[in-house]
Coordinates of C-alpha atoms in Angstrom, one line a residue:
X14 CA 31.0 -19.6 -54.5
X15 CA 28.1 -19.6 -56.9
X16 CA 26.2 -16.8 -57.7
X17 CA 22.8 -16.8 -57.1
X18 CA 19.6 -13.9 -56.9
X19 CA 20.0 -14.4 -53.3
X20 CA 23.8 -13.5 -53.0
X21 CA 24.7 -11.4 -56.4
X22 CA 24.2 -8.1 -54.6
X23 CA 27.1 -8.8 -52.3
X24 CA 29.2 -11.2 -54.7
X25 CA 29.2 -8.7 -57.5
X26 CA 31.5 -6.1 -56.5
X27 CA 34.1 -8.6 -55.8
X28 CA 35.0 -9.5 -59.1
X29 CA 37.0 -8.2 -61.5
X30 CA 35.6 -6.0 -64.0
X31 CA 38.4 -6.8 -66.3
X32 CA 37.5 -9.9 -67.0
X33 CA 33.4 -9.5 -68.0
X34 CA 32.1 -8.5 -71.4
X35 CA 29.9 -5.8 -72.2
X36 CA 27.1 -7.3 -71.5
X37 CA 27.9 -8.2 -67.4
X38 CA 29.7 -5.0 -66.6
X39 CA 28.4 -2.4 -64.2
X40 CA 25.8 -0.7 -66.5
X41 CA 23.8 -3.9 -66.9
X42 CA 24.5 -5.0 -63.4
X43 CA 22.6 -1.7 -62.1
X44 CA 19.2 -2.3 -64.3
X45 CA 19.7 -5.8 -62.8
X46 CA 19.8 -4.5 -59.0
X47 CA 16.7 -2.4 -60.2
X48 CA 14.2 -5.3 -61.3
X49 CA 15.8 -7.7 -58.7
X50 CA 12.8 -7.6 -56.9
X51 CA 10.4 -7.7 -59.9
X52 CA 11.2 -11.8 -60.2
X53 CA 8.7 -13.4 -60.5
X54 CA 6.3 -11.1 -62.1
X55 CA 7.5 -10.5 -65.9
X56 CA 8.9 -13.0 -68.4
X57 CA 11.0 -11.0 -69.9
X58 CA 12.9 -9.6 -67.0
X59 CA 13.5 -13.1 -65.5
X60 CA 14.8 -14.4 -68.2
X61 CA 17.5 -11.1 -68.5
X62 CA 18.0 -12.1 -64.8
X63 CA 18.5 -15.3 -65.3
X64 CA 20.4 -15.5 -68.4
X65 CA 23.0 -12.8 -66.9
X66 CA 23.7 -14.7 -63.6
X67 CA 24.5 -17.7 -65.9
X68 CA 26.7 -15.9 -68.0
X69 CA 28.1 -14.5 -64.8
X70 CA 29.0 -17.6 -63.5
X71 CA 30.1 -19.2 -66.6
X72 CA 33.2 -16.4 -67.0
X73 CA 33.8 -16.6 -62.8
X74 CA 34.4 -20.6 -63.0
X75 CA 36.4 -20.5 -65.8
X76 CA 38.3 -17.7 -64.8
X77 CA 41.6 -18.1 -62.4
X78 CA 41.8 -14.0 -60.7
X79 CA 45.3 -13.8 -59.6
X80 CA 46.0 -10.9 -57.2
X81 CA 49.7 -9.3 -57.3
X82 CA 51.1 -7.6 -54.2
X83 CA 51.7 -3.9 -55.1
X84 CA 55.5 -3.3 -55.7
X85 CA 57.6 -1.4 -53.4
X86 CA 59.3 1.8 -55.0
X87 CA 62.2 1.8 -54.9
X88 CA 64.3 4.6 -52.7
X89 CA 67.3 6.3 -53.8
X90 CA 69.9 7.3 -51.4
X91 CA 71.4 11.1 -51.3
X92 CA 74.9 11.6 -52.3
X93 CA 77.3 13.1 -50.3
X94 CA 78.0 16.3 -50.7
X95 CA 75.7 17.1 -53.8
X96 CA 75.0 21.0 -53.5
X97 CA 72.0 20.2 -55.7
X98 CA 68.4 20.6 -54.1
X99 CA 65.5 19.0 -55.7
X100 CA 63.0 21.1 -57.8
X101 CA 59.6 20.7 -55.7
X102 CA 56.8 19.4 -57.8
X103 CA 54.4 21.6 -58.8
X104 CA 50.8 20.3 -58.0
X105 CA 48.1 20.6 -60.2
X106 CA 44.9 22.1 -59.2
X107 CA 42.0 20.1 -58.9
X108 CA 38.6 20.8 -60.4
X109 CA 35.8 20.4 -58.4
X110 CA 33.5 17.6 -59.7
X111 CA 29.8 18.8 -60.0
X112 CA 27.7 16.4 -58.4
X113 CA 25.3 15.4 -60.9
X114 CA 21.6 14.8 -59.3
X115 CA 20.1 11.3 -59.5
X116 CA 16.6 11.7 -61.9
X117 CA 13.1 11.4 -59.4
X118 CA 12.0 8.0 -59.3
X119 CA 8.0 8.3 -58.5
X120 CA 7.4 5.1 -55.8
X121 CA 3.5 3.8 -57.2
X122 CA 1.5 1.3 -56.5
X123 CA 1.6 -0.1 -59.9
X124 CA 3.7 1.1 -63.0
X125 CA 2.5 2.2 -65.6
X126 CA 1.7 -0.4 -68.5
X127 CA 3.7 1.4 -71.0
X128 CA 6.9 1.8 -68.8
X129 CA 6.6 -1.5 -68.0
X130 CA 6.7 -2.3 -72.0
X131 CA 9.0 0.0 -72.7
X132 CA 11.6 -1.6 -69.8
X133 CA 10.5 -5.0 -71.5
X134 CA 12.0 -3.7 -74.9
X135 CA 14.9 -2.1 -72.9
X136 CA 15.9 -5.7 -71.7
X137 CA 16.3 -7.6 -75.2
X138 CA 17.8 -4.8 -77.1
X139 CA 21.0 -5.2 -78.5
X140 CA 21.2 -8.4 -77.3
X141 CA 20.9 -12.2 -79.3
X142 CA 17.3 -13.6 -78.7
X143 CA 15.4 -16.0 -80.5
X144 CA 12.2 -15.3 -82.5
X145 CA 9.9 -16.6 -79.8
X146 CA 10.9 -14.0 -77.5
X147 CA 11.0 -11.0 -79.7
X148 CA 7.1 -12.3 -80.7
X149 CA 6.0 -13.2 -76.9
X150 CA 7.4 -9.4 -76.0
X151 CA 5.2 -8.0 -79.4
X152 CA 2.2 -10.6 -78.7
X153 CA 2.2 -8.1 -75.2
X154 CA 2.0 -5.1 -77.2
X155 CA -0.6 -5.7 -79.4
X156 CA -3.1 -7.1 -76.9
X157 CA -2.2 -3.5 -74.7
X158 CA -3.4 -1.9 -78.3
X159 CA -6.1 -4.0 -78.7
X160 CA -7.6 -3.4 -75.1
X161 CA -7.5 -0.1 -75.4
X162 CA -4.6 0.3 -72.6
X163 CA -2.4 2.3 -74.7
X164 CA -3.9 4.9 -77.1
X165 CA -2.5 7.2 -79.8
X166 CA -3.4 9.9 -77.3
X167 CA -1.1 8.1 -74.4
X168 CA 1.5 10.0 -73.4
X169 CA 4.1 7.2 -74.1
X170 CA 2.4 6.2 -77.6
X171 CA 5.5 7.3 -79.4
X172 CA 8.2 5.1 -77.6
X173 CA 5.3 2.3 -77.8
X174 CA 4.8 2.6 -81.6
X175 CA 8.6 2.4 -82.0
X176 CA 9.2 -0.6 -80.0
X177 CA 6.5 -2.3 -81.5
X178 CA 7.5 -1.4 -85.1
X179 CA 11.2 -2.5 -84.0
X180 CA 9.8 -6.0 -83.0
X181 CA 7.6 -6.2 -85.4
X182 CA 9.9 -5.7 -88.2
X183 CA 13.4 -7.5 -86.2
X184 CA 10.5 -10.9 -86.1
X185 CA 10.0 -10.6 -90.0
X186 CA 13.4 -9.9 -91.5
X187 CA 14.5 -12.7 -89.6
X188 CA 14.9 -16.5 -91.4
X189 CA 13.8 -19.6 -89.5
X190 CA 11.7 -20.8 -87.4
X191 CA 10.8 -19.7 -83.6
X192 CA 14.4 -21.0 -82.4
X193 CA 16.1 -18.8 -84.9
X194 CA 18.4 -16.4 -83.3
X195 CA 18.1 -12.5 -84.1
X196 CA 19.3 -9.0 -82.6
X197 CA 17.0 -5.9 -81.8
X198 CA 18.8 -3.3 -83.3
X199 CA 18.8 0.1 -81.5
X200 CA 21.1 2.7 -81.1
X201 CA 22.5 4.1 -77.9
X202 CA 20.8 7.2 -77.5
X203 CA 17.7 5.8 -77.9
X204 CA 18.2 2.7 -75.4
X205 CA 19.5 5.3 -72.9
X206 CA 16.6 7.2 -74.1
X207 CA 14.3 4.5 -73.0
X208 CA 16.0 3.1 -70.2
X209 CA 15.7 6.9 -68.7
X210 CA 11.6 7.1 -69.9
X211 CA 11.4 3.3 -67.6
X212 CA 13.1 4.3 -64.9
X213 CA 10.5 7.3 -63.9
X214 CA 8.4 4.8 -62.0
X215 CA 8.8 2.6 -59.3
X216 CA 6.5 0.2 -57.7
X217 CA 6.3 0.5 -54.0
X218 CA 8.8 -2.4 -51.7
X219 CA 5.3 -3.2 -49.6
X220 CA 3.0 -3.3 -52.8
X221 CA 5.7 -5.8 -54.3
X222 CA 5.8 -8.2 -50.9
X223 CA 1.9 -8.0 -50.7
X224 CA 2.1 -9.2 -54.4
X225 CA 4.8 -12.1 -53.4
X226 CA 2.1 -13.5 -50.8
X227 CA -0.3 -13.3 -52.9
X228 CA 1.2 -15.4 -55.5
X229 CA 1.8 -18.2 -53.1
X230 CA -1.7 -18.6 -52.7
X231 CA -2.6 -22.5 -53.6
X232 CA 1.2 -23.7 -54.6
X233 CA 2.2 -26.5 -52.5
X234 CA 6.0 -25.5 -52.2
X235 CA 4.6 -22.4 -50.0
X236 CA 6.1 -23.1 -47.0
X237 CA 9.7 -22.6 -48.2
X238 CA 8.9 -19.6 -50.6
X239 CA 7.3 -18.4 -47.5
X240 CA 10.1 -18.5 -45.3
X241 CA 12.5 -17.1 -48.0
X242 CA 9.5 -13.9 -48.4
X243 CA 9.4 -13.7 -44.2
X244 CA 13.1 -13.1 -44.5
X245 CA 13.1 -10.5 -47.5
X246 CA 10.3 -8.5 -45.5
X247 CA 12.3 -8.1 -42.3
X248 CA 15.5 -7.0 -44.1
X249 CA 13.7 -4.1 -46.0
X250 CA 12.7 -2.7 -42.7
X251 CA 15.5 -3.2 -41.2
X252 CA 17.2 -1.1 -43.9
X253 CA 14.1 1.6 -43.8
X254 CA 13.2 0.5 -47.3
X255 CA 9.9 0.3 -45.4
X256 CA 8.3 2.2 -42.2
X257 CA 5.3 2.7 -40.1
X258 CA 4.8 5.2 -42.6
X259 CA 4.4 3.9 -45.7
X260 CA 0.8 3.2 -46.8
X261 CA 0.0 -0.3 -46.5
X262 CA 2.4 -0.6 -43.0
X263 CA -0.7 -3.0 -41.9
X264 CA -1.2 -5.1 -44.5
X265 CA 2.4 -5.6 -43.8
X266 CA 2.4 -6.5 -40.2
X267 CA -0.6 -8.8 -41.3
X268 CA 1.5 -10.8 -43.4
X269 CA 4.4 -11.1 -41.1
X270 CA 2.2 -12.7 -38.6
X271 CA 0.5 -14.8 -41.1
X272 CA 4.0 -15.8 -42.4
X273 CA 6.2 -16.1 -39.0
X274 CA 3.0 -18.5 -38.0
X275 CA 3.5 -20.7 -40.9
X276 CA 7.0 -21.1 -40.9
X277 CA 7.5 -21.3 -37.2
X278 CA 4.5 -23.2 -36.2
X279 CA 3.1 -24.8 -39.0
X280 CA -0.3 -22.8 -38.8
X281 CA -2.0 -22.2 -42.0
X282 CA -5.5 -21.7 -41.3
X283 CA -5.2 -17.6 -41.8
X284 CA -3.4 -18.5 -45.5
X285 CA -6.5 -19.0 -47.7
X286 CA -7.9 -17.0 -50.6
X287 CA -10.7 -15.6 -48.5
X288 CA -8.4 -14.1 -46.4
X289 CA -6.8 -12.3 -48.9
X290 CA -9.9 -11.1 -50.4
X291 CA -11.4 -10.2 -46.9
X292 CA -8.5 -8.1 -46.4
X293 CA -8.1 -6.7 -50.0
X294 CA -4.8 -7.5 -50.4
X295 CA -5.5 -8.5 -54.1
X296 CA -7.1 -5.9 -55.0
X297 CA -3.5 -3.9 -53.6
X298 CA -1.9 -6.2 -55.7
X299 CA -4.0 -6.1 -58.7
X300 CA -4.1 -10.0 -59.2
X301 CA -6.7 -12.4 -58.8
X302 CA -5.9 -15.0 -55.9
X303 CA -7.8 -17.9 -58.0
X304 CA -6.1 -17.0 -61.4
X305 CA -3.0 -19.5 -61.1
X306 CA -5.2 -22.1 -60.5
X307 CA -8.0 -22.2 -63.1
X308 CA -9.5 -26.0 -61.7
X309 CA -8.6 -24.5 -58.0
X310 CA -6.1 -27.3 -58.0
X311 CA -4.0 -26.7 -55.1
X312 CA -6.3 -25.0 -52.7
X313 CA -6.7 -27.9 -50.5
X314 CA -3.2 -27.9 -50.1
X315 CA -3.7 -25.0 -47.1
X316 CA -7.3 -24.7 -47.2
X317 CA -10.3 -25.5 -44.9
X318 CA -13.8 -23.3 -45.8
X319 CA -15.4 -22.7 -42.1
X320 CA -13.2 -25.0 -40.4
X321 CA -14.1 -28.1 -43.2
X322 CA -11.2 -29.7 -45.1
X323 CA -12.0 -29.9 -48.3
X324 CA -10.5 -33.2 -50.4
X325 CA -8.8 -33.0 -54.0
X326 CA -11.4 -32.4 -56.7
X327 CA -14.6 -31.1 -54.3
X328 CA -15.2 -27.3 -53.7
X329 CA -17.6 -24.8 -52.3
X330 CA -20.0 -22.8 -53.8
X331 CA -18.7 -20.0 -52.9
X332 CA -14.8 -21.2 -54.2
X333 CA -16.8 -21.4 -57.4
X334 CA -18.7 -18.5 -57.8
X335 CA -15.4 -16.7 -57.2
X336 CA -13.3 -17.9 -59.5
X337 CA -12.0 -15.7 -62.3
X338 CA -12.2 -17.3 -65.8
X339 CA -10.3 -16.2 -68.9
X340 CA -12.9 -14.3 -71.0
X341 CA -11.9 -13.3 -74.6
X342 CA -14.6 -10.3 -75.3
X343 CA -14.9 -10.4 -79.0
X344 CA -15.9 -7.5 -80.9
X345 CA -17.5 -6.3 -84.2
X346 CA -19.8 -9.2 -86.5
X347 CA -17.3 -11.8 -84.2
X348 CA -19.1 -10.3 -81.0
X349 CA -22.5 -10.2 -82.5
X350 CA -22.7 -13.6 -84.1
X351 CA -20.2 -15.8 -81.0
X352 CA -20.7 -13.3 -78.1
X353 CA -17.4 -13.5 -75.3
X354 CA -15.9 -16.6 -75.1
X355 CA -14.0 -18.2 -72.1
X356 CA -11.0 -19.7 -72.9
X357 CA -10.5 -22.4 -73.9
X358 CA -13.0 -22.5 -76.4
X359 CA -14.7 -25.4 -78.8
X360 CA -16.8 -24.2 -81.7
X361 CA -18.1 -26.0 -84.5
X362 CA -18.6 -24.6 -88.1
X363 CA -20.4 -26.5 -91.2
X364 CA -22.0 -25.7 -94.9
X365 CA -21.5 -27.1 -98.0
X366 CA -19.3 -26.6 -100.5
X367 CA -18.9 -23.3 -101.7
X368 CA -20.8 -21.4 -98.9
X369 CA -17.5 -19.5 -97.7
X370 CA -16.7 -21.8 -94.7
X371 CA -12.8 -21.7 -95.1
X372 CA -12.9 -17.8 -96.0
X373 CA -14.8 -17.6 -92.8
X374 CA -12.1 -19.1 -90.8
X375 CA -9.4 -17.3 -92.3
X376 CA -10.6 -14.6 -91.2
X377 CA -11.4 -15.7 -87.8
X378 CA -7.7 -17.1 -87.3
X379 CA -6.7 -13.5 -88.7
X380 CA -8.3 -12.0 -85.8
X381 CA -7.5 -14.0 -83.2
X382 CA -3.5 -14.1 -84.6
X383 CA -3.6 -10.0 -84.9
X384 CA -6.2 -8.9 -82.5
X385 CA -5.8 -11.1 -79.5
X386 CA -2.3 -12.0 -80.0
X387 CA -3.0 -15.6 -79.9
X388 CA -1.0 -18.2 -81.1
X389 CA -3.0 -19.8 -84.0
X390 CA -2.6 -23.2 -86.3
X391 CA -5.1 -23.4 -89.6
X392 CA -5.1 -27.2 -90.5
X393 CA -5.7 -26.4 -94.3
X394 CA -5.9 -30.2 -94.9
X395 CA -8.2 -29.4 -98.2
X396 CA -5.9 -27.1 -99.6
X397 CA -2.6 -28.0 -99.0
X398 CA -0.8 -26.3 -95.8
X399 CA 1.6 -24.6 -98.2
X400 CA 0.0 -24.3 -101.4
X401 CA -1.0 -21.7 -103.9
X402 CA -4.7 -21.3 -103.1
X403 CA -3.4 -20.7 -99.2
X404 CA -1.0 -17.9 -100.4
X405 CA -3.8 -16.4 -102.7
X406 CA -6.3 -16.6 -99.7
X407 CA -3.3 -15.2 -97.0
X408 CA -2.3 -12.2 -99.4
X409 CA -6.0 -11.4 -100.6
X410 CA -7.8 -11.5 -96.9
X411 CA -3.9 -9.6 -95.3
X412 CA -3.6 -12.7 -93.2
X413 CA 0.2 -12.3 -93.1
X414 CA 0.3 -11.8 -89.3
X415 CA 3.2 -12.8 -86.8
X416 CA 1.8 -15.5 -84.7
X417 CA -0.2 -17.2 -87.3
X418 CA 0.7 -20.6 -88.9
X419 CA -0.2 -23.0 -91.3
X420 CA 0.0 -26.7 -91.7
X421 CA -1.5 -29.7 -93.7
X422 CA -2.0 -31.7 -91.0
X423 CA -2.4 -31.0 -87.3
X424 CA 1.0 -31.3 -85.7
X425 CA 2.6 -34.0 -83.7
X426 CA 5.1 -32.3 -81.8
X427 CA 3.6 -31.8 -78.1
X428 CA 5.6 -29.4 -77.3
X429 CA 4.7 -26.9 -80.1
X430 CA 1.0 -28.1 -79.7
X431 CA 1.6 -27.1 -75.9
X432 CA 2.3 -23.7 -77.1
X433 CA -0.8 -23.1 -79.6
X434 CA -3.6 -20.6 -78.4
X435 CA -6.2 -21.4 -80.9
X436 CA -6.2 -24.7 -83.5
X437 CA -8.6 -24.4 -86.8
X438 CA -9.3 -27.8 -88.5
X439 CA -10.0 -27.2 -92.3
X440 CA -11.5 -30.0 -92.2
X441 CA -12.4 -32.7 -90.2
X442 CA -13.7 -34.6 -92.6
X443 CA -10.8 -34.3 -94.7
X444 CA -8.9 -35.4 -91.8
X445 CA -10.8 -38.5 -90.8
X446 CA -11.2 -37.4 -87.6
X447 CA -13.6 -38.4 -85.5
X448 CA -15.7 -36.7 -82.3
X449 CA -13.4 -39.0 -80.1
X450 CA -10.2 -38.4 -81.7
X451 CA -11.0 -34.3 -81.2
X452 CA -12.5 -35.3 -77.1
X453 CA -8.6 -36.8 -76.8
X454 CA -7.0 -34.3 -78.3
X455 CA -8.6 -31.6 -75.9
X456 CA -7.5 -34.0 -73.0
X457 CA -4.2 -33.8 -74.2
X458 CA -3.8 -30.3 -74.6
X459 CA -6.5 -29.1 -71.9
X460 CA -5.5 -25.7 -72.3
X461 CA -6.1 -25.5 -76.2
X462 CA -9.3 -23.9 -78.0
X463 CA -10.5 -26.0 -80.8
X464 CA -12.2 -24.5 -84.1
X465 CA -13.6 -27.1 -86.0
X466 CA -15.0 -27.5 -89.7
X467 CA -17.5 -30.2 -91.1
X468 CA -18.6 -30.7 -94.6
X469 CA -22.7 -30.9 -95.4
X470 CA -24.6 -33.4 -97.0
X471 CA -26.2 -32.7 -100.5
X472 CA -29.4 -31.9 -98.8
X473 CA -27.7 -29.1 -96.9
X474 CA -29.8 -30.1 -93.8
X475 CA -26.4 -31.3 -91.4
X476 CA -23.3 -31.7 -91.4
X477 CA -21.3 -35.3 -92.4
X478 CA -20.9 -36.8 -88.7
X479 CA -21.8 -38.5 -86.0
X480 CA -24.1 -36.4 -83.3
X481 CA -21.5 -36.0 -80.9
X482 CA -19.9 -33.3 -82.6
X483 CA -22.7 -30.8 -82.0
X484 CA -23.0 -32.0 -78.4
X485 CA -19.1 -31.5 -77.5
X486 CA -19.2 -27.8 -79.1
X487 CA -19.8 -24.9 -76.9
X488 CA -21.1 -23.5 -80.1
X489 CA -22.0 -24.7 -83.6
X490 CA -22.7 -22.5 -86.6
X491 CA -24.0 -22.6 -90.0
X492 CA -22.2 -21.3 -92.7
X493 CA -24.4 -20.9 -96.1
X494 CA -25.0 -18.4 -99.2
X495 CA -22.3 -16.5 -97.8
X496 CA -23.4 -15.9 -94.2
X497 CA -23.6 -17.5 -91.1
X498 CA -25.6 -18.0 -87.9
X499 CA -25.5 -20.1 -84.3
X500 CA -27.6 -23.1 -84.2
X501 CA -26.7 -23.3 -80.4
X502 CA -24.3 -21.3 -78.7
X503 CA -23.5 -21.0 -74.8
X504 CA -21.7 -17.2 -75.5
X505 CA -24.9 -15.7 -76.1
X506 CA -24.2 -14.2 -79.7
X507 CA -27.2 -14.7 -82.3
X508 CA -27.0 -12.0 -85.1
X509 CA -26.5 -13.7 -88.2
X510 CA -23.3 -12.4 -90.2
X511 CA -22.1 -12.3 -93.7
X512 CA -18.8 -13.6 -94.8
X513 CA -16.2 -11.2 -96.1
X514 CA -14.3 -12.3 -98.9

């Protein structure tokens, strides 16, 4: 039988433990049954999940068990006559094993950001991973730092600062490229350490179904996830995981009916949005129902507003004024001159030679690589991707960050380009690129901000270019005598800023 999330519970303890490595015996199989039910909702946890019920079933399939009978001792028959009497065996005493008690586990509504790091950390440690991991798991810690949602003062700040460090330094010391295969050192007291610190939270069985229903808001393949989420819900109370007691009993009882109608009856019309929102179960669940869908693709598939089907493509006001967009708050002389932009973004810088345009930009890449943790590509087409003048600019401005990269031209691969944040085009000129080729390229990658630089004419009065450029931009700014301004900007910044070289 294969083993599955659905079955490895019950299959596990069949097999032989003799037979599994290290890393599928019964320690790792226990944190496994622990963030079972956390699927769904963490990247790095369902890719340990994942990877381990691969492995599992890789060594099971290959593996012939073969199960002797026990052998029969064998009995001796008394002689005749012998005058000898056996010496009764003395028995040993038996020590009394001291129960050792199982550490509180504090059932919340949500865990804590920093335990749920921390158990992030706990799941690639010791263990192979490639560089793309190790930097998605850091890229998670630095934009906790950078909002403010872990402190110096935080009570966890220690373990954070370590794991970051460990990531930090595990991504640097390693050769190659983002495929490149490396192991997170850490020693066993101090994974048992964290694995302890992790485990001191738990988020509630009802919070974690309300935040299953949530997520099937506006995905098509709802009505079997549905059905598999009815099933889940009835087990748990069955097995008194939850009661009439616990706190959100009728939020549960809502979504039972809601769910037994749809799988049972084909009824959707109480599995919209609105009434989630009505009944605050996102707010319980601390997501946004419109979040997985940006272009609210996918809400016809179950919606009707006020008893109106909506087609493909045409939504309500009120769909739209409810919608939660990306917002990237910049701060310091990026706040002041841009203002917060929603992602994805398209701004337009141009000067003339000399003005500190490309310094600019370096900079701005810096902060969006270290401060954000975006994924950023710098086209340095007029300098050379790799050259000297890059390195002098990279070391002199401390632009050696992680998740920033550099190139000569702008990549062709689609699935890297799939995976960039933020691409800076040093320049466009240099490039031959014109406003159509950038319109096509935003198509192609819809989900990709664009920063992109145009030289000036002599006169210093525009930039070299047809019109359309300015008119595509959500922003365009001027870059000259070493500061810089918006000409038109839709974020609302309008300070003018110098450049820091």
């Amino acid at each position: 039988m294969k083993i599955t999330r659905a079955n490895i519970s019950r299959e596990y303890p069949k097999i032989n433990q003799s037979i599994l490595p290290k890393t599928l015996k019964k320690d790792e199989f226990s944190f496994l049954q622990e963030n079972l039910d956390l699927y769904g909702e963490d990247e790095t946890i369902d890719e340990f999940i994942d990877t381990f019920i691969s492995n599992l079933n890789e060594i099971v399939e290959a593996t012939t068990v073969v199960v002797h009978a026990p052998k029969k001792r064998k009995t001796t028959k008394k002689q005749v006559g012998s005058k000898t009497k056996p010496t009764p065996k003395t028995r040993k005493k038996r020590t009394p094993k001291t129960k050792q008690s199982k550490p509180f586990v504090k059932e919340v509504g949500d865990v804590d950001l920093q335990l749920k790091l921390i158990k992030s950390f706990t799941l690639l440690a010791n263990k192979e991973k490639t560089k793309k991991q190790i930097l998605n798991l850091y890229k998670r810690f630095e934009k906790a730092a950078v909002e403010l949602k872990v402190r110096k003062t935080s009570a966890h700040a220690k373990n954070i600062m370590y794991a970051a460090e460990k990531l930090k330094s595990t991504y640097n010391e390693t050769r190659g490229g983002l495929d490149a295969v490396a192991t997170l050192s850490v020693s066993p007291a101090k994974l048992n350490e964290l694995k302890r610190l992790a485990a001191q939270e738990r988020q509630m069985d009802s919070v974690r179904f309300i935040k299953r229903y949530v997520g099937l808001i506006g995905k098509p393949e709802s009505a079997g996830a549905a059905e598999r989420l009815l099933n889940s819900i009835e087990k748990a109370i069955e097995q008194g995981k939850i009661t009439k007691r616990d706190l959100f009993w009728d939020k549960i009882e809502h979504i039972r009916e809601v769910l037994d109608n749809m799988v049972h009856y084909s009824i959707y019309e109480q599995f919209t949005p609105e009434e989630v929102s009505l009944r605050g179960l996102d707010r319980i669940a601390g997501v946004s129902v419109k979040k997985k869908s940006k272009n609210l693709a996918g809400l016809d598939t179950f919606q009707s507003t006020k008893g109106r089907y909506l087609p493909q493509g045409v939504y309500s006001a009120n769909e739209i004024a409810n919608t939660h967009f990306e917002v990237l708050k910049l701060t310091a002389d990026w706040g002041r001159a841009i203002g917060s932009v929603s992602l994805p973004f398209h701004l337009l810088f141009w000067g003339e030679k000399g003005s500190g345009k490309s310094t600019l930009l370096f900079n701005f890449a810096k902060y969006l690589a270290k401060s954000h943790g975006l994924k950023v590509v710098y086209v340095a087409k007029e300098e050379g991707g790799s050259s000297m003048t890059v390195k002098e600019k990279i070391l002199r401005l401390s632009a050696d960050v992680p998740n920033l990269f550099f190139s000569e031209n702008i990549p062709t691969d689609a699935n890297f380009m799939k995976s960039v944040d933020v691409l800076i085009i040093d320049s466009v000129n240099s490039l031959a690129l014109s406003s159509g080729d950038l319109e096509k390229m935003k198509d192609r990658y819809p989900k990709l901000s664009t920063v992109a630089l145009l030289m000036a004419y002599k006169s210093g009065d525009t930039y070299k270019g047809d019109s359309d450029f300015g008119h595509n931009a959500q922003a365009v700014f001027k870059v000259a005598n070493g500061k810089w301004k918006a000409e038109k900007n839709r974020f609302g910044g309008s300070e003018e800023v110098e450049v820091k070289f």
